[in-house]
Amino acid sequence: MERRLFDEDHELFRDLAREFNSREVAPGYAQWDAEHLMPRQLWKAAGEQGLLGLAVPEDFGGAGMPDYRYRAVMDEEFARANHLAVGLAFHLHDDMVLPHLLAYGSDDLKERWLPGMVSGDTVTSVAWTEPGAGSDLRGIRTKAVRDDGGWRLSGQKTFIGNGISGDASLVLARTDGGTGRGAKDSFSMFMVEKTEGYKTGGQLDKMGLKASDTAELFFDDVRIPEGNLVGEVGRGLEYAAGQLPQGRLAIAVASSAVARQIYEATVEYTKNRNAFGARIADFQNSRFVLADIETEVEVTEAYVDSAIGAFNEGRLDAVSAAKAKLWASERAKSITDRCLQLHGGYGYIMEYPVAQAFLAARLLTIFGGTSEIMREVIGRRITA
């Protein structure tokens, strides 16, 4: 089916994103994957090419392009080049941190943070998850207490992407002084710089997407200036919920892009690989599997494209975003599994894109809220 999501400007931007992948990412990606870390120069190169902070207004150094189709183009090109870890790192920076600063940050906060985030001079991470609090953010125990015109932060976070390479984190912390599971107004949001007391744990050895570093963070009485409070005290959970649609849409977009790319690579593989005197593609089972996958890929693209349109129009609510993430991420997981099977033994070899995509897709049903949480969000709306 013909897609009608993109116009000429988006395709011109695609050329830019494709060139960036070819020139800046491809030569070093395998080494970064082995080292579990991308160089800072890559972020600066992305900033120079205008690939970071697309939605940031020109007044703060950005391109002033909130149209989410441009971000979708980038994800598709990262998938096409099999540079999925770079896509993940940029997603955390652009789809998780930036929206909160744009929506709730003071002018002073924006002036101090956004230009560096757009240029790539400042790399950020999202520090919400804790060892005992994943999807249940009300279980967060990291606390911030007022101190001499500012705040003191203490606690621990885990599974933090860009945690090692980043310069700062968007931290969700408890600010009501209570213990136990918090209330709706128990938490606040802060931009926290790497200063005294802000410590990074060792690199967490993930299954896939290894070029994107992931670590634990430890906060030992870290001083936070009052100006680094994002929005108002006690509204951290409200802010997090308010920006969930973009974060989950981003995962749906990446899922759709991964599914499309690996499907197309698998079609080519089955046409060029022979067994028992015939192409793999000539066996009825292969044709049936590919027919199912192509249909699922096109249905997923149509659904996610519709969600992108709704987001651009301000109509994508949390439940609709949960549906898009649930559907697309589960399809990506299933499709990469079946594509790997069609590759046979070669599908289990990491130099083949399908093996890397299989591992990457496994994260998509967990990251940003598990599929079980998505079903709960959707189910509550149904039975309300």
XYZ file of C-alpha atoms in Angstrom, residues 113-266:
154
model
C 19.910 24.161 28.475
C 18.322 24.094 25.042
C 21.106 25.631 22.910
C 23.640 23.050 24.132
C 21.194 20.206 23.628
C 20.587 21.339 20.056
C 24.294 21.731 19.256
C 25.266 18.403 20.805
C 27.518 20.075 23.366
C 25.164 18.893 26.124
C 23.985 15.259 26.236
C 21.107 14.358 28.521
C 19.427 11.301 29.992
C 16.148 10.480 31.727
C 16.616 9.322 35.323
C 13.280 8.033 36.504
C 13.623 4.259 36.895
C 14.984 2.879 40.174
C 15.921 -0.632 41.336
C 12.572 -0.865 43.120
C 10.474 1.377 40.884
C 10.090 0.815 37.161
C 6.702 1.464 35.600
C 5.306 2.358 39.048
C 6.733 5.855 39.388
C 4.931 6.373 42.704
C 7.397 3.904 44.157
C 10.352 6.243 43.562
C 12.495 6.710 46.675
C 15.085 9.210 45.433
C 14.384 12.367 47.400
C 15.085 16.059 47.095
C 14.879 18.332 50.128
C 15.024 22.111 50.223
C 18.341 23.608 51.287
C 19.434 27.258 51.332
C 17.533 28.434 48.264
C 17.982 25.206 46.379
C 17.679 21.458 46.815
C 19.734 18.460 47.955
C 19.238 15.231 46.010
C 19.936 11.718 47.297
C 19.077 8.329 45.819
C 19.778 5.805 43.089
C 18.546 5.312 39.524
C 19.059 2.388 37.139
C 18.758 1.460 33.448
C 19.688 5.030 32.525
C 20.456 5.422 28.837
C 23.190 8.017 28.134
C 23.983 7.644 31.811
C 27.748 7.467 31.276
C 28.090 9.785 28.286
C 25.514 12.309 29.443
C 26.237 15.629 31.121
C 22.956 15.852 33.021
C 19.753 13.984 33.791
C 16.097 14.827 33.967
C 15.400 13.437 37.435
C 12.077 12.601 39.045
C 12.423 12.807 42.837
C 10.205 12.782 45.887
C 9.810 16.223 47.418
C 7.041 15.840 50.008
C 9.287 14.351 52.700
C 7.156 11.237 52.945
C 7.992 7.540 52.837
C 6.215 4.604 51.271
C 4.357 4.849 47.989
C 3.867 8.476 47.059
C 0.757 10.450 46.177
C 0.019 12.298 42.959
C 1.684 15.469 44.238
C 4.638 13.821 46.014
C 7.190 14.244 43.211
C 8.979 16.997 41.337
C 11.209 17.132 38.275
C 14.732 18.578 38.076
C 17.545 19.034 35.590
C 20.569 17.713 37.461
C 24.104 18.386 36.253
C 27.055 16.095 36.866
C 28.566 17.836 39.857
C 29.898 16.760 43.242
C 27.977 13.761 44.561
C 26.612 12.770 41.133
C 28.246 9.407 40.434
C 27.907 7.022 37.509
C 27.988 3.283 38.041
C 29.551 0.778 35.691
C 28.297 0.080 32.191
C 25.330 -2.303 32.231
C 25.898 -5.126 29.744
C 22.714 -5.169 27.676
C 21.592 -7.863 25.238
C 21.582 -5.431 22.328
C 21.848 -1.757 21.365
C 25.213 -1.783 23.079
C 26.644 1.337 21.459
C 24.116 3.285 23.520
C 25.571 3.315 27.034
C 23.358 2.376 29.982
C 24.294 2.696 33.649
C 23.209 3.189 37.227
C 23.320 6.684 38.708
C 23.996 7.536 42.342
C 23.121 10.873 43.939
C 24.869 11.604 47.226
C 23.627 14.927 48.575
C 23.841 16.586 45.153
C 23.236 20.334 45.186
C 20.512 21.479 42.735
C 19.984 25.206 42.133
C 16.383 26.381 42.473
C 16.451 27.385 38.803
C 16.871 23.739 37.769
C 13.409 22.831 39.021
C 11.275 21.995 35.981
C 7.879 23.652 36.371
C 6.297 23.608 39.806
C 6.921 21.596 42.943
C 4.724 18.513 43.284
C 3.753 18.290 39.620
C 6.463 15.889 38.443
C 4.111 12.938 37.896
C 1.658 15.178 36.073
C 4.427 16.380 33.769
C 5.681 12.861 33.126
C 2.174 11.729 32.215
C 1.660 14.770 30.012
C 4.616 13.901 27.791
C 4.008 10.147 27.641
C 2.335 10.322 24.214
C 5.498 11.569 22.497
C 7.783 9.106 24.250
C 5.565 6.153 23.384
C 4.925 7.385 19.854
C 8.690 7.461 19.356
C 8.938 3.802 20.356
C 6.073 2.915 18.015
C 7.817 4.723 15.157
C 11.098 2.919 15.844
C 9.269 -0.412 16.056
C 7.598 0.127 12.705
C 10.884 1.170 11.110
C 12.722 -1.888 12.453
C 9.969 -4.218 11.231
C 10.025 -2.723 7.733
C 13.798 -2.786 7.387
C 14.267 -6.362 8.585
C 11.368 -7.606 6.483
C 12.924 -6.114 3.342
C 16.350 -7.526 4.218
C 14.795 -10.945 4.767
